[in-house]
Amino acid sequence: MQKLKNRPDVSVVMITWGHEKFIEQAIEGVLNQSFDGRIELLISNDCSPDNTNQVITSYLANRPVPPHIEIRYFNHNKNRGSMKNFIWTICKSEGSYIAMCEGDDYWTDPEKIQKQVNFLRENQDCNLVYHRVMLCHEDGSLKEEDLNTANESYKRSVEELAEKGNFMHTASVMFRNNIEFPENLEFSHIGDYPIWFLNGEVGKFGYLPEFMGVYRLWGGSIWGTKGLSYKGLNWLGVLSGLVKYTRDKNLKKLLKLQATNVFTWISFRELDRKQKFRLLRYIFQLKPSLLAQMVGKAMGKYNK
């Protein structure tokens, strides 16, 4: 594998676990990038239980790498967990900008990195820029995501992120390599939203309305195909951690407001005993007034 002599302009963070069917396509989307600077691709395999490592090593041994790209492959012999592996890999990044692409997603536009770097160079008030993606279902069909509008560009703030929740897919994001990661953010079952929050503390979120990547929905996905109760419980955990982290009173208020809305996703009957105790803890941390709703759910008032 070729080693770049100078610091890369862009680091691409690609965490992977159990992605033997998809990892080649993810890597190929990065190697196809046409860019006027240097790129490093960091692949971090979190001790996959399948043949992901063999697929990666074989592919890298046979695929010519463009001269402006360096690949750094880390194959962990012990599972770190998604969030810890995510942050560990980001902290290994040496580029001025960091782009994301998990091992089951992929990029479709060879100008993606160039367009996003150009945007951040021209918009110094933004610390992050994202774009629209297509959603790939298990049958291979593609559908346009509906988190963002199609025909306009705009900038968003951390206040909007705190109040409304996530509006960015991981494979669409690039941000400046200028943030630090508090240890207490490793609590999260969801890696991207806390990272977007940290970016929002130092700048706005820029947006490009083009479709330049694909987010895959499949059975092994950490998030995409999970049920609402699973998502709701884990999202409350994320919000609880961010409430404890931020010192901004307005952001605390907005995060708690979002928690109230998220709570409606959860069916109390679908949770096991351990999950119910987790839910109770999050409620006390976030907004004790939710307790009355929880009791009502337990009695069947909300889940007939």
XYZ file of C-alpha atoms in Angstrom:
304
model
C 0.000 0.000 0.000
C 1.278 3.408 -0.989
C 2.366 5.821 1.770
C 1.793 9.544 1.249
C 4.784 11.655 2.230
C 2.834 14.678 3.471
C -0.161 15.179 5.724
C -3.389 14.262 3.890
C -6.017 16.874 3.161
C -8.907 14.514 3.864
C -9.192 11.483 6.121
C -11.983 9.019 5.329
C -13.129 7.097 8.405
C -14.576 3.679 7.578
C -15.534 1.504 10.537
C -16.658 -2.017 9.762
C -18.079 -5.065 11.515
C -19.727 -7.956 9.719
C -19.687 -6.257 6.330
C -18.167 -8.976 4.159
C -20.901 -8.536 1.532
C -20.550 -4.767 1.287
C -17.047 -3.629 2.214
C -15.581 -3.791 -1.300
C -18.220 -1.397 -2.620
C -17.582 0.960 0.280
C -13.822 1.024 -0.389
C -14.323 1.379 -4.137
C -16.428 4.499 -3.633
C -13.468 6.130 -1.885
C -10.823 4.960 -4.356
C -12.899 6.380 -7.210
C -12.685 9.909 -5.791
C -11.233 12.576 -8.061
C -9.653 15.187 -5.812
C -6.991 17.891 -6.141
C -5.417 16.965 -2.794
C -4.364 13.928 -0.769
C -6.705 11.390 0.829
C -6.105 8.803 3.515
C -8.632 5.995 3.988
C -8.695 4.518 7.483
C -10.475 1.159 7.623
C -11.075 -0.035 11.179
C -12.363 -3.605 11.439
C -13.831 -4.143 14.899
C -13.049 -7.880 15.140
C -15.667 -8.951 12.611
C -17.113 -12.439 13.167
C -17.379 -13.122 9.433
C -14.923 -12.945 6.517
C -14.665 -9.152 6.434
C -10.915 -9.235 7.161
C -10.210 -11.752 4.405
C -12.293 -9.760 1.924
C -10.469 -6.531 2.777
C -6.947 -7.972 2.644
C -7.606 -9.773 -0.640
C -9.195 -6.711 -2.203
C -6.397 -4.378 -1.139
C -3.769 -6.792 -2.399
C -5.251 -6.781 -5.890
C -6.805 -3.336 -6.336
C -4.450 -0.623 -7.678
C -4.579 2.463 -5.449
C -4.505 5.949 -7.039
C -1.348 7.928 -6.205
C -3.245 10.591 -4.246
C -4.724 8.019 -1.835
C -3.203 6.126 1.090
C -4.961 3.223 2.828
C -4.400 2.450 6.505
C -6.044 -0.777 7.616
C -6.575 -1.677 11.289
C -7.832 -5.173 12.111
C -8.607 -5.301 15.841
C -8.280 -8.655 17.604
C -10.811 -7.643 20.272
C -14.180 -5.992 19.789
C -14.175 -2.387 21.013
C -17.810 -1.596 20.368
C -19.179 0.672 17.673
C -18.815 4.051 19.411
C -15.331 3.402 20.834
C -14.111 2.132 17.474
C -15.659 5.172 15.774
C -13.915 7.672 18.053
C -10.649 5.692 18.066
C -10.514 5.796 14.268
C -11.398 9.485 14.083
C -8.581 10.235 16.527
C -6.166 8.402 14.199
C -7.115 10.732 11.342
C -4.424 13.148 10.184
C -6.317 15.071 7.507
C -7.545 18.642 7.748
C -11.050 17.323 7.002
C -12.745 14.085 8.016
C -15.337 12.287 5.876
C -17.445 9.323 6.975
C -18.435 6.113 5.237
C -19.293 3.014 7.257
C -18.495 -0.364 5.729
C -22.045 -1.133 4.634
C -22.634 2.226 2.925
C -21.017 3.634 -0.224
C -20.441 6.797 -2.232
C -21.726 7.265 -5.768
C -20.307 10.638 -6.829
C -16.562 10.687 -7.660
C -16.563 14.444 -6.984
C -18.084 14.141 -3.502
C -14.917 14.915 -1.528
C -13.958 17.774 -3.841
C -17.402 19.384 -3.580
C -17.467 19.164 0.207
C -13.922 20.460 0.657
C -14.725 23.369 -1.666
C -17.804 24.162 0.414
C -15.911 24.201 3.713
C -13.139 26.316 2.231
C -15.699 28.846 1.025
C -17.895 28.796 4.159
C -15.735 29.369 7.194
C -18.798 29.691 9.457
C -19.563 26.003 8.861
C -17.685 23.228 10.648
C -19.542 20.431 8.865
C -21.228 19.845 5.519
C -23.589 17.035 4.505
C -25.707 16.021 1.508
C -28.659 13.852 0.551
C -28.371 10.068 0.134
C -30.312 7.243 -1.430
C -31.657 4.473 0.806
C -30.843 0.917 -0.304
C -33.256 -1.786 0.880
C -32.401 -5.465 1.258
C -33.949 -6.277 -2.119
C -31.532 -3.824 -3.746
C -34.134 -1.162 -4.509
C -33.164 2.475 -4.021
C -35.329 5.245 -2.609
C -34.640 8.916 -2.023
C -34.206 9.876 1.639
C -36.703 12.407 2.917
C -34.827 14.073 5.781
C -33.942 17.089 3.635
C -35.448 19.060 0.779
C -34.336 18.614 -2.799
C -33.895 22.056 -4.321
C -32.231 24.400 -1.870
C -29.061 24.874 0.098
C -29.112 26.101 3.669
C -27.216 26.158 6.944
C -28.431 24.702 10.218
C -27.453 25.221 13.832
C -26.783 23.010 16.846
C -30.011 24.348 18.357
C -31.992 22.797 15.499
C -30.072 19.534 15.902
C -30.822 19.486 19.644
C -34.519 20.168 19.174
C -35.354 18.107 16.091
C -32.908 15.197 16.225
C -30.685 13.833 13.504
C -31.133 15.058 9.924
C -27.826 13.753 8.503
C -26.840 10.291 7.301
C -23.331 9.285 8.326
C -22.065 8.604 4.803
C -22.966 12.148 3.773
C -20.890 14.043 6.325
C -17.548 15.838 6.175
C -16.237 18.044 8.996
C -13.143 19.923 10.019
C -10.605 17.956 12.054
C -10.756 20.371 14.990
C -12.912 18.764 17.671
C -12.062 16.770 20.788
C -14.044 13.873 22.182
C -14.891 13.838 25.897
C -14.636 10.356 27.381
C -18.189 10.514 28.696
C -19.520 10.551 25.125
C -18.527 6.912 24.704
C -21.802 6.044 26.459
C -23.679 6.248 23.185
C -25.099 3.354 21.178
C -25.267 5.795 18.272
C -21.979 7.217 17.061
C -22.887 9.965 14.659
C -25.339 12.255 16.477
C -22.991 13.149 19.390
C -20.246 13.892 16.856
C -22.552 16.197 14.912
C -23.416 17.884 18.230
C -19.732 18.537 18.982
C -19.316 20.044 15.518
C -22.346 22.251 16.075
C -20.705 23.768 19.133
C -18.015 25.356 16.946
C -19.822 26.036 13.666
C -22.917 25.640 11.522
C -23.977 22.640 9.422
C -23.785 23.286 5.693
C -25.914 21.352 3.211
C -25.575 20.271 -0.412
C -28.850 19.039 -1.976
C -27.183 16.513 -4.303
C -27.407 12.728 -3.906
C -23.812 11.547 -3.541
C -24.019 8.367 -1.471
C -26.108 5.397 -0.376
C -27.233 4.395 3.113
C -27.945 0.679 3.315
C -30.915 -0.725 5.256
C -30.395 -4.408 6.069
C -30.797 -6.900 8.904
C -27.274 -6.431 10.244
C -27.556 -2.650 10.427
C -26.852 -1.138 13.848
C -29.787 1.240 13.487
C -31.655 1.426 10.200
C -33.970 -1.615 10.430
C -34.487 -1.696 14.202
C -37.924 -1.237 15.788
C -39.205 2.013 17.262
C -38.918 0.869 20.880
C -35.265 -0.091 20.378
C -34.557 3.208 18.653
C -36.457 5.215 21.228
C -34.725 3.664 24.234
C -31.249 4.082 22.773
C -32.019 7.593 21.556
C -33.074 8.586 25.062
C -29.690 7.295 26.227
C -27.935 9.543 23.717
C -29.989 12.569 24.742
C -29.380 11.845 28.419
C -25.620 11.774 27.837
C -25.677 15.016 25.879
C -27.745 16.743 28.558
C -25.106 15.798 31.112
C -22.323 16.873 28.751
C -23.442 20.337 27.613
C -23.284 23.365 29.886
C -25.571 25.405 27.639
C -28.934 25.788 29.388
C -30.817 26.400 26.162
C -29.374 23.249 24.552
C -30.301 21.249 27.653
C -33.856 22.531 27.335
C -34.066 21.644 23.642
C -32.619 18.158 24.182
C -35.188 17.509 26.907
C -37.946 18.732 24.607
C -36.778 16.266 21.961
C -36.768 13.518 24.614
C -40.448 14.159 25.285
C -41.223 13.514 21.616
C -38.955 10.460 21.418
C -40.705 8.893 24.382
C -43.864 8.435 22.305
C -41.993 5.920 20.109
C -41.570 3.460 22.951
C -43.931 0.597 23.727
C -43.397 -0.260 27.390
C -44.607 -3.814 26.805
C -41.825 -4.515 24.302
C -39.053 -3.840 26.839
C -37.524 -6.488 29.053
C -36.857 -5.835 32.744
C -33.342 -4.515 32.222
C -34.511 -2.162 29.479
C -37.316 -0.864 31.700
C -34.796 0.088 34.369
C -32.715 1.849 31.714
C -35.783 3.745 30.603
C -36.572 4.777 34.161
C -33.020 6.059 34.667
C -33.089 8.086 31.464
C -36.414 9.638 32.380
C -35.164 10.819 35.757
C -32.043 12.238 34.092
C -33.927 13.950 31.298
C -37.378 15.019 32.366
C -39.082 13.617 35.477
C -42.459 14.791 34.196
C -42.285 11.896 31.704
C -42.722 9.517 34.641
C -46.502 9.944 34.602
C -46.579 8.932 30.943
C -44.412 5.917 31.677
C -46.763 4.769 34.459
C -49.668 5.210 32.080
C -47.951 3.080 29.481
C -47.213 0.385 32.049
C -50.928 0.287 32.895
C -51.817 -0.035 29.226
C -53.283 3.431 28.898
C -51.121 4.285 25.889
C -50.650 0.841 24.369
C -54.081 -0.750 23.982
